Coordinates of C-alpha atoms in Angstrom, one line a residue:
Chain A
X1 CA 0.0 0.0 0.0
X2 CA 1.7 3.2 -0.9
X3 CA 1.8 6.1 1.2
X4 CA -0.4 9.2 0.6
X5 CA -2.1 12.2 2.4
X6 CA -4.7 10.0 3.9
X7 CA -3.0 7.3 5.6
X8 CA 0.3 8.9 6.7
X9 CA -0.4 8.8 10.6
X10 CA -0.4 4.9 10.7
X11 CA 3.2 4.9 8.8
X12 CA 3.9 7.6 11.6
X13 CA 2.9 5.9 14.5
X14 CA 4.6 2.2 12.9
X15 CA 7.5 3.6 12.1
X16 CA 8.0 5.5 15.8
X17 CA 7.2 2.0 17.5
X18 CA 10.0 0.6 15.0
X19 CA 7.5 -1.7 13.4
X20 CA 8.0 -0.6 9.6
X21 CA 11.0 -2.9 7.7
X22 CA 13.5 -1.3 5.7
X23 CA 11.6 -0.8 2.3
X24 CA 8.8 1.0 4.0
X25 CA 11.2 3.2 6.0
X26 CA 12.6 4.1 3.0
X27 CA 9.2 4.7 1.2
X28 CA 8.1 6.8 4.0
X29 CA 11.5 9.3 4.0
X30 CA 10.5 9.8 0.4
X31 CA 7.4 10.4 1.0
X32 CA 8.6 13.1 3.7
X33 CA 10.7 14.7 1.1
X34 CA 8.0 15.3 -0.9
X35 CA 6.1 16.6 1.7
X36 CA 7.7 18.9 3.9
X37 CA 4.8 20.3 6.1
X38 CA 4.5 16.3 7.2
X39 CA 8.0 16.0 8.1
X40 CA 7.3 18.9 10.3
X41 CA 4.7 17.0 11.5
X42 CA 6.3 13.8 12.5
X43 CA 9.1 15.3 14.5
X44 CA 6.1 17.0 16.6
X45 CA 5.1 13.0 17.2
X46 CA 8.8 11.7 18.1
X47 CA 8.2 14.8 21.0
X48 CA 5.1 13.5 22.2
X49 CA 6.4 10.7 25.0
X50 CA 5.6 9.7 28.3
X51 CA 7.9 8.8 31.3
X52 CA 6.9 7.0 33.8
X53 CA 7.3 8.6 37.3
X54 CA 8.7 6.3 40.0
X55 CA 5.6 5.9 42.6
X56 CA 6.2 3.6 45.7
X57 CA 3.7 2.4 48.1
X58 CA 4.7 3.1 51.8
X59 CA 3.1 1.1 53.7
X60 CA 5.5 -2.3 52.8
X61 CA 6.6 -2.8 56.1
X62 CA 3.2 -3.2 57.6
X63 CA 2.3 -5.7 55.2
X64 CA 5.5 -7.9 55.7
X65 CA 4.9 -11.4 58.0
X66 CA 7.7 -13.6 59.4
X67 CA 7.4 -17.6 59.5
X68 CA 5.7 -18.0 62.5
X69 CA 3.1 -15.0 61.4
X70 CA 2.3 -18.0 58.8
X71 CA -1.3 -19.6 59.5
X72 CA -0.1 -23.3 58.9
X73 CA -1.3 -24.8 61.9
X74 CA -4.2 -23.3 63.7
X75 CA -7.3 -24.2 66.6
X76 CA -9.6 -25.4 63.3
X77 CA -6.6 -27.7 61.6
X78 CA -4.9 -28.8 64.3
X79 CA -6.6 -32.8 64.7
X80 CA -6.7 -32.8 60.8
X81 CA -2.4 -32.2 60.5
X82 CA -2.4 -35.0 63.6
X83 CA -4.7 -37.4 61.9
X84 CA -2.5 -36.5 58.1
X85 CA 0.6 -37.4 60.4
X86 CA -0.3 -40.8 61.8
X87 CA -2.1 -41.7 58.3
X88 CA 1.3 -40.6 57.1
X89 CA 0.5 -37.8 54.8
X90 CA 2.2 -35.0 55.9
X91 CA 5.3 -34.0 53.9
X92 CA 8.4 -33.5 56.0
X93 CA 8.5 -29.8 56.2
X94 CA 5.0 -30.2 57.4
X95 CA 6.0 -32.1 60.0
X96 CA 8.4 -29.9 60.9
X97 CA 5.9 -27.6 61.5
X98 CA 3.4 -29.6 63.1
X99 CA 6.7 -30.2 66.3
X100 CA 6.8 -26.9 66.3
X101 CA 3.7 -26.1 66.6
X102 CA 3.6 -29.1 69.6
X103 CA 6.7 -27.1 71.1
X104 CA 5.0 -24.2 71.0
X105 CA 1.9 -25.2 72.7
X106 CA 2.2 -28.0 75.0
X107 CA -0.9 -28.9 76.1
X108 CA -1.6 -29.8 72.7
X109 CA 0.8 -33.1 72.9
X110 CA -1.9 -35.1 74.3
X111 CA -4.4 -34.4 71.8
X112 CA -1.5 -35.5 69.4
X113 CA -1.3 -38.7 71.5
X114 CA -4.9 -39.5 71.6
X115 CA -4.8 -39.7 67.8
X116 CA -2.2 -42.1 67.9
X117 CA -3.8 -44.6 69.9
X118 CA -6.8 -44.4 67.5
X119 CA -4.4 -47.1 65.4
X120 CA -5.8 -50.0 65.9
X121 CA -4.0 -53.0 66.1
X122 CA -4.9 -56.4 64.7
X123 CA -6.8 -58.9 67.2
X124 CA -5.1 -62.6 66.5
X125 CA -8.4 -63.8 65.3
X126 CA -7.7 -67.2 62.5
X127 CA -9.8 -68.3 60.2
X128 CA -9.8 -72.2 60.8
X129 CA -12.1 -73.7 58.4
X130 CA -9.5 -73.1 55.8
X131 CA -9.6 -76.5 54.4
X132 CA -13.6 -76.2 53.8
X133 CA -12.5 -73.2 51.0
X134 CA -9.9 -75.0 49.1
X135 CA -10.1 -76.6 45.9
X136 CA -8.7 -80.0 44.6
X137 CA -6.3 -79.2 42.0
X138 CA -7.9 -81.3 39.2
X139 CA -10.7 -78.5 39.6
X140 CA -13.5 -80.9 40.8
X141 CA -16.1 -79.3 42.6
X142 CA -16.6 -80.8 45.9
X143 CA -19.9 -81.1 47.4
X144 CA -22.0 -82.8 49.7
X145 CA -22.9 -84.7 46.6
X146 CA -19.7 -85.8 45.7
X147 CA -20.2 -89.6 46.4
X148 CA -22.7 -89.9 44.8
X149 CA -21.2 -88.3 41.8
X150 CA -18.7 -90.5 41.6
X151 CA -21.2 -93.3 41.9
X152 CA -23.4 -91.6 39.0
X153 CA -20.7 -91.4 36.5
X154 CA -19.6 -94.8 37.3
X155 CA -22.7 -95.8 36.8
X156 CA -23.1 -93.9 33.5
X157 CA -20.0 -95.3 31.9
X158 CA -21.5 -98.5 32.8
X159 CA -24.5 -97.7 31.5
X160 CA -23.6 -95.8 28.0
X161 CA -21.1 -99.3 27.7
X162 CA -24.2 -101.3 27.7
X163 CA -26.4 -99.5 25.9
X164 CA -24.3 -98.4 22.6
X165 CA -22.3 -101.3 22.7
X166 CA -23.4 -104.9 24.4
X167 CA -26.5 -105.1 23.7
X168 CA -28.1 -107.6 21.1
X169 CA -31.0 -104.5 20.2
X170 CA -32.8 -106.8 17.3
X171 CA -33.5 -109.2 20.0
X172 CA -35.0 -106.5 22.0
X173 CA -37.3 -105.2 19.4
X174 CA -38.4 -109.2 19.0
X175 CA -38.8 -109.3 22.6
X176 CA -40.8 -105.9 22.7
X177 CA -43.4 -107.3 20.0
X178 CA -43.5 -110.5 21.5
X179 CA -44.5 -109.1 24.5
X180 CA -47.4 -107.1 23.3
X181 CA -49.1 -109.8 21.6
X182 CA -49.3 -107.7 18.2
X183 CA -50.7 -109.4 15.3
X184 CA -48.8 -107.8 13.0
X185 CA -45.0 -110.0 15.0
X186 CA -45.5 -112.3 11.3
X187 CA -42.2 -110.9 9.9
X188 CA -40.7 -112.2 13.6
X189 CA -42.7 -115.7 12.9
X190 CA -45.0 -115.4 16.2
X191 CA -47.5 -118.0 15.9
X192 CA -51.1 -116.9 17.5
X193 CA -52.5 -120.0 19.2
X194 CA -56.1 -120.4 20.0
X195 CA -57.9 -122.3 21.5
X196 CA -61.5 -121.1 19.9
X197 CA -60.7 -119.4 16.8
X198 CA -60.6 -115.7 17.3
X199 CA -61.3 -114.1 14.0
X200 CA -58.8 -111.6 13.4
X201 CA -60.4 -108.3 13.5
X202 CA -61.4 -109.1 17.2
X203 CA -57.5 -109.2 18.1
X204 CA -57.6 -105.6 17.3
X205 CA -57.1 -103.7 20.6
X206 CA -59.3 -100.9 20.8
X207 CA -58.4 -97.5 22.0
X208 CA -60.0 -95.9 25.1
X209 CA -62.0 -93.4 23.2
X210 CA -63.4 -96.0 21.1
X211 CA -64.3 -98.5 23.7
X212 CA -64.7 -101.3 21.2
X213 CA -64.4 -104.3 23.4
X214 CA -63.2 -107.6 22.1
X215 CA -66.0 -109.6 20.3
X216 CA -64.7 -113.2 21.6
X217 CA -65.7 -114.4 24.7
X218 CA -63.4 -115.1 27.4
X219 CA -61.4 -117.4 25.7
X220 CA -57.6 -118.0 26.7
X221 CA -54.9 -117.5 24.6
X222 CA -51.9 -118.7 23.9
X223 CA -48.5 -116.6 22.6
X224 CA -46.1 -119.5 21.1
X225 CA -43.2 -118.4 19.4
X226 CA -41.8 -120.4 16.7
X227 CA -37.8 -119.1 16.4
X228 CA -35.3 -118.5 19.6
X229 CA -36.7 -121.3 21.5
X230 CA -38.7 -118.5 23.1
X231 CA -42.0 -119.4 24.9
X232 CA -44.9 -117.9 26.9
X233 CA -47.0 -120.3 27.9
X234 CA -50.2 -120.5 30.2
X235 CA -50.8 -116.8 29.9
X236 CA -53.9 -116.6 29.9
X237 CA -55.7 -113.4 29.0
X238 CA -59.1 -112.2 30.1
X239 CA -60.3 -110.5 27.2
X240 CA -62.8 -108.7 29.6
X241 CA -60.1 -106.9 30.9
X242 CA -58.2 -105.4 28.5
X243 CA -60.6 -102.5 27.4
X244 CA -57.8 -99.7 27.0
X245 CA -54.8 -101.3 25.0
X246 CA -53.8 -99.4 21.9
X247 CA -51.9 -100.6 18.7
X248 CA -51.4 -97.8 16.9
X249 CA -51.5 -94.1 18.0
X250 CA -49.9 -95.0 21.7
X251 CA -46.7 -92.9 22.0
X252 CA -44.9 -95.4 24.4
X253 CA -44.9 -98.5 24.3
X254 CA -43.3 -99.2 27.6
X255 CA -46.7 -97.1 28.9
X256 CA -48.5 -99.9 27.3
X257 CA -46.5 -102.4 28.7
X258 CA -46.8 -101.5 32.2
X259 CA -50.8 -101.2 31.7
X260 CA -50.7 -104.3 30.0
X261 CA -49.0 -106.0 33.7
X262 CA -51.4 -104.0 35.6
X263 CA -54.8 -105.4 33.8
X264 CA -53.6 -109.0 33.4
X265 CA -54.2 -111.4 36.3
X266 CA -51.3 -114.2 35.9
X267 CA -53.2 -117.2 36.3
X268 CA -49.9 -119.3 35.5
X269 CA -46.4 -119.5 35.6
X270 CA -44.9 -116.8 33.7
X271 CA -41.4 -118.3 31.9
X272 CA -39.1 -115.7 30.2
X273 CA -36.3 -117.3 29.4
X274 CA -34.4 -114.3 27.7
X275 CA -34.0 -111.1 29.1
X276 CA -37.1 -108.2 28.3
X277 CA -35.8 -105.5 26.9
X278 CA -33.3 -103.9 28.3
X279 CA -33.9 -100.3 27.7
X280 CA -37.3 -100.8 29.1
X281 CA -37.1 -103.0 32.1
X282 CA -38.7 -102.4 35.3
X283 CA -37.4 -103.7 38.5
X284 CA -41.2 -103.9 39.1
X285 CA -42.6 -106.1 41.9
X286 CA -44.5 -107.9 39.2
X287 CA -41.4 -109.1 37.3
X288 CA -39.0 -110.0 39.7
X289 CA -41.7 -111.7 42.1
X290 CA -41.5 -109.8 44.8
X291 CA -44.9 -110.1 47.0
X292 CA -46.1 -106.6 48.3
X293 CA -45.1 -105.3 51.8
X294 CA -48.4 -105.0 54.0
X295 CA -46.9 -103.5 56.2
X296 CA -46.4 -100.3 55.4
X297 CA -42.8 -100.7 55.9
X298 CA -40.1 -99.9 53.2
X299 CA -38.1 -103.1 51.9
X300 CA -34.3 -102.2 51.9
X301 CA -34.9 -102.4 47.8
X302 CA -37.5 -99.9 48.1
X303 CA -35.6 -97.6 50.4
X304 CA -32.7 -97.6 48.1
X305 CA -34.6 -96.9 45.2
X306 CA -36.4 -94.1 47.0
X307 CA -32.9 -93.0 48.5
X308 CA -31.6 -93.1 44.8
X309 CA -34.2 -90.7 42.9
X310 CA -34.2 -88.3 46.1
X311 CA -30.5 -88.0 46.8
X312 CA -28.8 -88.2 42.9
X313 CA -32.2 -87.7 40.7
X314 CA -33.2 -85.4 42.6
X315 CA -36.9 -86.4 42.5
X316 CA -39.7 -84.7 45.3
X317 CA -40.2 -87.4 47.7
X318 CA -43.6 -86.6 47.6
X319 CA -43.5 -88.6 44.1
X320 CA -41.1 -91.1 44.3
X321 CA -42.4 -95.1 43.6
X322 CA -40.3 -96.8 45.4
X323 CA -41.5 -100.1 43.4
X324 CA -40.0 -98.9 40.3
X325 CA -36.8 -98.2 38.9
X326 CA -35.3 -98.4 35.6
X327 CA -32.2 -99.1 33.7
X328 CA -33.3 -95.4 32.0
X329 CA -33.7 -93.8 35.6
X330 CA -29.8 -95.1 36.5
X331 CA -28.8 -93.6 33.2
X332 CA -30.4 -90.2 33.6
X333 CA -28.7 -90.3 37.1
X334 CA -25.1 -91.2 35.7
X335 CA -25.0 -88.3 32.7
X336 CA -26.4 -85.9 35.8
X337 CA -23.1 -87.1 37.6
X338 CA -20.7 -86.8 34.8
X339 CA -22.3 -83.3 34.5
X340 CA -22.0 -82.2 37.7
X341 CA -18.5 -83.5 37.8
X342 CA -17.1 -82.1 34.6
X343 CA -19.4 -79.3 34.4
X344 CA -20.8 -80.6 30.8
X345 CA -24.9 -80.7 29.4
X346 CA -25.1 -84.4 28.3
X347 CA -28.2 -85.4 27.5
X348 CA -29.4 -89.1 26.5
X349 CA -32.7 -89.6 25.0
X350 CA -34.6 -92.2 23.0
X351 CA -35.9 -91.6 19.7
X352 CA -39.8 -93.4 19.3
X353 CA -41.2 -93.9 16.1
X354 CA -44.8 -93.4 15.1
X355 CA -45.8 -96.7 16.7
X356 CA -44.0 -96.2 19.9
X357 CA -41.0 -98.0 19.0
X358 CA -37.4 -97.6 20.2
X359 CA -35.7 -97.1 17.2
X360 CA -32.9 -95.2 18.3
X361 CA -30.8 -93.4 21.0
X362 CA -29.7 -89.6 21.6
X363 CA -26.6 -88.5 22.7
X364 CA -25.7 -84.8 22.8
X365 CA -23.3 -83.4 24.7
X366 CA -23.9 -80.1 23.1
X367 CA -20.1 -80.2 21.1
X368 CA -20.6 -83.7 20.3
X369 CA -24.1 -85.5 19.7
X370 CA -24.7 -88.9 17.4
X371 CA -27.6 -90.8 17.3
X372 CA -27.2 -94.8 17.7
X373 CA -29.9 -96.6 15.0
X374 CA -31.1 -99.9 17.0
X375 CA -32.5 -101.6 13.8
Chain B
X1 CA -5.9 -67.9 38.4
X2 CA -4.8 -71.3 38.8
X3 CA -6.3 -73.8 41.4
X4 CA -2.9 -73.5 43.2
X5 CA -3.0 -69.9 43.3
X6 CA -6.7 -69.8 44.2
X7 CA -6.2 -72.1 47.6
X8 CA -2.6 -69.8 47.7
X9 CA -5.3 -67.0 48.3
X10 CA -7.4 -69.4 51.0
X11 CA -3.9 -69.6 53.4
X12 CA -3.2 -65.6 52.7
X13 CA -6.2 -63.8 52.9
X14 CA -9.3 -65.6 54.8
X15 CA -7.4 -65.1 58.1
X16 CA -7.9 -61.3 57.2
X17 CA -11.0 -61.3 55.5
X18 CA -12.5 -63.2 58.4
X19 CA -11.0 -61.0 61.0
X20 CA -12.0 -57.9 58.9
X21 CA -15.6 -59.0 58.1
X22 CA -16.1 -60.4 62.3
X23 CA -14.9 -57.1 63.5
X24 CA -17.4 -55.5 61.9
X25 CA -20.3 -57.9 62.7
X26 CA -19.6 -59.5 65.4
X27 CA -21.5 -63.1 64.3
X28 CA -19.0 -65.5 64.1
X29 CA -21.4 -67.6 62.4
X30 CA -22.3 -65.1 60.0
X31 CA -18.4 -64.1 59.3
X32 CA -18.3 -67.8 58.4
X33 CA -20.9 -67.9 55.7
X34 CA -19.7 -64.8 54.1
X35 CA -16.2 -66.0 54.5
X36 CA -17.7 -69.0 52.2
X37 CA -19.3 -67.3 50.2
X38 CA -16.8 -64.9 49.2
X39 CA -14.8 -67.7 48.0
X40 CA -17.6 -69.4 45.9
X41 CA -17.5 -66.0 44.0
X42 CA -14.5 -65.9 43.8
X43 CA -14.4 -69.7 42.4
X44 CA -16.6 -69.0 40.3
X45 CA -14.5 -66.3 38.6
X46 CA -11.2 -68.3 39.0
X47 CA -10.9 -67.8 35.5
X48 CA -11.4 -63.8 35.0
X49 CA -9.7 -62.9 38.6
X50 CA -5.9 -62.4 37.9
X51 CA -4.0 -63.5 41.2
X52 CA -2.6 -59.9 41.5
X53 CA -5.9 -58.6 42.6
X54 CA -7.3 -61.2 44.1
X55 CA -6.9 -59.9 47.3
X56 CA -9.0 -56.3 46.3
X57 CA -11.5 -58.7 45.3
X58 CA -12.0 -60.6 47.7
X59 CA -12.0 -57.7 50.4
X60 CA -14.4 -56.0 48.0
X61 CA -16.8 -59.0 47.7
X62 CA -16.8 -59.6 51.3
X63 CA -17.2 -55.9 52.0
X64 CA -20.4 -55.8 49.9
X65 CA -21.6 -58.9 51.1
X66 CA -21.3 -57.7 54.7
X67 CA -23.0 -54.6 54.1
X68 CA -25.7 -56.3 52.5
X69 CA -25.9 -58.4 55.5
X70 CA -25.8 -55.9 57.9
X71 CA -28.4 -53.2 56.4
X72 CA -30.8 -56.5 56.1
X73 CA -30.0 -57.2 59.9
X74 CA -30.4 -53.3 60.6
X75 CA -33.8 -53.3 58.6
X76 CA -35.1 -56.6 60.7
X77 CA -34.4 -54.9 64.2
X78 CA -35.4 -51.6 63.9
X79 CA -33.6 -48.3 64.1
X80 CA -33.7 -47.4 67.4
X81 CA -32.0 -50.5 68.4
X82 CA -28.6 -49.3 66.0
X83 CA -25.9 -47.7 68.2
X84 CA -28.5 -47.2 70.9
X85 CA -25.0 -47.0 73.4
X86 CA -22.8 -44.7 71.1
X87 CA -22.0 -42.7 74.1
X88 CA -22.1 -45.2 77.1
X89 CA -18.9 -46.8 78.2
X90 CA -18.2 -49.9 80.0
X91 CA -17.0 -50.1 83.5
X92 CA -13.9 -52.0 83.7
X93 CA -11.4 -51.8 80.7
X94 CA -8.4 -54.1 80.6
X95 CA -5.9 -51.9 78.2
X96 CA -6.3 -49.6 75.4
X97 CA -6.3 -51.9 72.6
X98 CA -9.9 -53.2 74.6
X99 CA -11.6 -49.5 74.8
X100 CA -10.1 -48.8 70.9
X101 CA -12.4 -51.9 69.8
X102 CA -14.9 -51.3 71.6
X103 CA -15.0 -47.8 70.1
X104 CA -14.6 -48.6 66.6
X105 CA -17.8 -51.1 67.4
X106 CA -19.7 -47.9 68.0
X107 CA -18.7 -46.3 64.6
X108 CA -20.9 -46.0 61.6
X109 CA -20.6 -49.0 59.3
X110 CA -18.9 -46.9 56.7
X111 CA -16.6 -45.5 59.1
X112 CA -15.4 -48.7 60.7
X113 CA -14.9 -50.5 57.2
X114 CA -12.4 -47.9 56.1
X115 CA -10.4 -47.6 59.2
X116 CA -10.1 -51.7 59.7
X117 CA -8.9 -51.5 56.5
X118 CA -7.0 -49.1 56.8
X119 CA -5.4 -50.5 60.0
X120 CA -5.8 -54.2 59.6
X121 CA -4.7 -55.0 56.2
X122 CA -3.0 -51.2 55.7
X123 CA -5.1 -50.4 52.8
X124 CA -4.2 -47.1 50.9
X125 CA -6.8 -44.5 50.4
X126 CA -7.1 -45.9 46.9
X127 CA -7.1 -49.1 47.7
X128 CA -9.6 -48.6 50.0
X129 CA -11.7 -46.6 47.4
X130 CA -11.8 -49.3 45.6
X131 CA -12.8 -52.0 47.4
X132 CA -15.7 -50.2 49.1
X133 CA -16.4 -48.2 46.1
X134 CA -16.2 -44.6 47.5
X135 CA -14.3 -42.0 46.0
X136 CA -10.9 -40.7 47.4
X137 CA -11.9 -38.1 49.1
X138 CA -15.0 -39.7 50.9
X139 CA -12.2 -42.6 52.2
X140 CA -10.7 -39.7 53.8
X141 CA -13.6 -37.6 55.3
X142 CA -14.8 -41.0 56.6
X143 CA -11.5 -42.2 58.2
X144 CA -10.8 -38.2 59.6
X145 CA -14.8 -38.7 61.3
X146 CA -13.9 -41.8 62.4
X147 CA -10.3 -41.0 64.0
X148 CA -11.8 -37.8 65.6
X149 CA -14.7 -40.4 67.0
X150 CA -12.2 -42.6 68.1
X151 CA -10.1 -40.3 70.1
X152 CA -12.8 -38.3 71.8
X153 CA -13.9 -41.9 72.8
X154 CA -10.4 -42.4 74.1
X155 CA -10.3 -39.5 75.6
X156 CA -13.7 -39.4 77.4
X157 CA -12.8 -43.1 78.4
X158 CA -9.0 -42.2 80.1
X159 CA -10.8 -39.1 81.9
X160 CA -12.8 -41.5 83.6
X161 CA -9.7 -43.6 84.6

């Protein structure tokens, strides 16, 4: 911006406070020469200063304070610098300062002292139960459950031996259609003896909605089984009785078993020479013979059932049979223990097919699961 | 933490723990259980709890667990029957260490929690801030209350003497 008649005080006032570089210093002088009456003018500025008169305030001395003029320690602070110097927080020059302020006044040393008796000091109290917190290494929880834990997943390996690998499952689904008299057992060779011809259609069992009872009188029949050497003999039916059977929409046909036992008088020797299926045995009273306890007592068999489901199955007492307990109930119980132990979600199920039969059996372990086929 | 390191932490700190947690509520019973189940939390976290700071945690746990404890207990019996003899003093005393425990039994829960940490396990502020979850500055307000408590107790209590 060049310099001209209208801006030539702020070049005037720059330049006097030094803040104009070379070039415009030298723009400006020219400017000056052609203007002569502004020269004038300038020098009038470089006249105009102000020096600052030397003023002092007198009253310094009354303002002045010596170290022990210093408020550091006072009535209102005092117990917190005593409580900051047993808690340890003073810094050293404070401490310093808090003696001499003890020097000073005396009969504040046992108001110092009182606060340091406030540290307590640890009772000898133990903890002697320690052995009740620890851990076993291998990272088993121990409970009051533990035995029977270990007894459940005993049991279980036992258990998930037998039931994926030893057993013979096509003579259990022989054994399961033998034992419900179906009509249908041909393909197994199951020869229907009777003694007055039943005609076929009065075989059928009906269902409990339909209440169709069994046309044929009364009359006794007779399972023979042709293959296996396997016989039931003098079983006699009462075809009165068995009003509520079903053959086809059932869901379990262990259900139907157990009904079956419960309507059917044994009027003869009952002779299974091969063991029932496995997977759905009952230690029932009615298969192993036992006769019934009148007396209201428990058998030790009962109570150990009933001891079982409470203590490991975990079953309300209020519920429990005590007359009946399955190979299933001791397998439920042994994937509960291995669960509990090792902190897994095993489960073991059994798959039915439309007519109620076992066809094959769960395992999931939620990484691993596989299903076992029994046909 | 490991299993070792975890029942390294039984032998170390439940002598304290128990000692802190009966001091304040005077059930030996009731230390017990939350002596137990301090250390089912913490089993239970064996895994996330580094060793390091297992000791902060298990003071905190307790701490909170205690506190939940007593405020149910204080809520149960009634106001009025909570410090009802702040002020009274025994008759006989044995020593100092006797009247001092007495005293810090008269304290406000708060203010007896910091200060047995504080002299028990010697806890610094933040340490202590964070296992009772107050802030710095509260752990100090509340141990300065209690200290002043504690000596006017003392005080009041070797006057009589």
């Amino acid at each position: 911006m060049d310099i001209n008649r209208q801006n030539f005080e702020t070049y005037f006032i720059d330049y006097l406070d030094g803040r104009l570089d070379p070039g415009q210093v030298a723009e400006l002088l020219s400017f000056l020469g052609k203007n002569p009456d502004l020269e004038r003018e300038l020098k009038e500025f470089e006249n105009i200063q102000i020096k600052p008169r030397e003023i002092l305030f007198p009253g310094k001395e009354s303002l002045r304070k010596t170290i022990s003029d210093i408020p550091v320690i006072n009535e209102s602070n005092f117990e917190e610098y005593c409580i900051a110097k047993i808690e340890g927080d003073l810094r050293a020059k404070d401490e310093v300062i808090l003696e001499q302020y003890l020097a000073d006044f005396p009969g504040k040393r046992k108001d110092f002292e009182l606060f340091a008796k406030t540290i307590l000091q640890p009772d000898t109290i133990f903890f002697k139960d320690k052995t009740s917190l620890k851990k076993p290494y291998a990272g088993l929880m121990i409970g009051r459950r533990t035995m029977w834990a270990y007894v459940s997943a005993a049991a279980s390996i036992v258990i998930l031996f037998i039931l994926f690998i030893g057993t013979d499952w096509k003579l259990f689904q022989k054994k399961n259609q033998l034992a419900l008299s179906e009509t249908e057992s041909s393909n197994q060779k199951t020869e229907l003896v009777q003694k007055n011809i039943v005609p076929p259609e009065s075989e059928k069992i009906t269902e409990p909605g339909n209440k169709e009872l069994i046309s044929n009188k009364e009359k006794p029949v007779i399972l023979k089984e042709s293959g296996d050497n396997r016989e039931l003999s003098n079983f006699i039916l009462e075809h009165s009785q068995i009003e509520t059977l079903t053959t086809e929409k059932s869901p379990r046909r262990d259900l139907i078993i157990e009904k079956t036992l419960e309507k059917l008088e044994p009027k003869g020797i009952i002779q299974v020479k091969q063991p029932v299926l496995l997977a759905d045995l009952r230690f029932s009273r009615e298969i192993i013979g036992e006769q019934p306890d009148k007396s209201g007592f428990l058998t030790i068999r009962q109570f150990a059932i009933r001891e079982f489901k409470s203590k490991v199955l975990l079953e309300d007492e209020e519920k429990i049979n005590p007359d009946r307990f399955s190979v299933w109930d001791m397998a439920d119980a042994g994937v509960k223990g291995v669960n509990k132990l090792v902190g897994w979600n095993m489960e073991l199920d059994k798959i039915y097919d439309e007519k109620g039969i076992i066809t094959a059996l769960a395992f999931n372990s939620g990484t691993l699961a596989f299903n076992t086929s029994l046909k | 933490m490991t299993v070792e390191e975890y029942n390294k932490s039984v032998d170390d700190y439940s002598d304290g723990l128990y000692r802190f947690v009966l001091k304040n509520i005077k059930d030996k019973d009731k230390a017990k259980d939350i002596i137990q189940d301090t250390y089912e939390k913490l089993w239970i976290k064996v895994e996330t709890v580094m060793y390091e700071k297992v000791k902060s945690y298990l003071f905190s746990t307790a701490y909170h667990t205690m506190i939940d404890v007593i405020r149910k207990e204080t809520r149960i019996t009634g106001f009025d029957e909570v410090n009802a003899d702040k002020h009274s003093h025994s008759e006989q005393y044995s020593d100092l260490n006797e009247v001092l425990h007495e005293a810090i039994n008269k304290l406000p829960e708060v203010q007896r929690s910091v200060i047995l940490l504080r002299d028990y396990e010697g806890y610094s502020y933040h340490e202590i801030s964070e296992i009772t979850g107050l802030s710095e500055p509260q752990v100090k307000v509340y141990i300065y209350r209690g200290r002043i408590f504690l000596k006017k107790y003392i005080g009041s209590v070797e006057t009589l003497v």
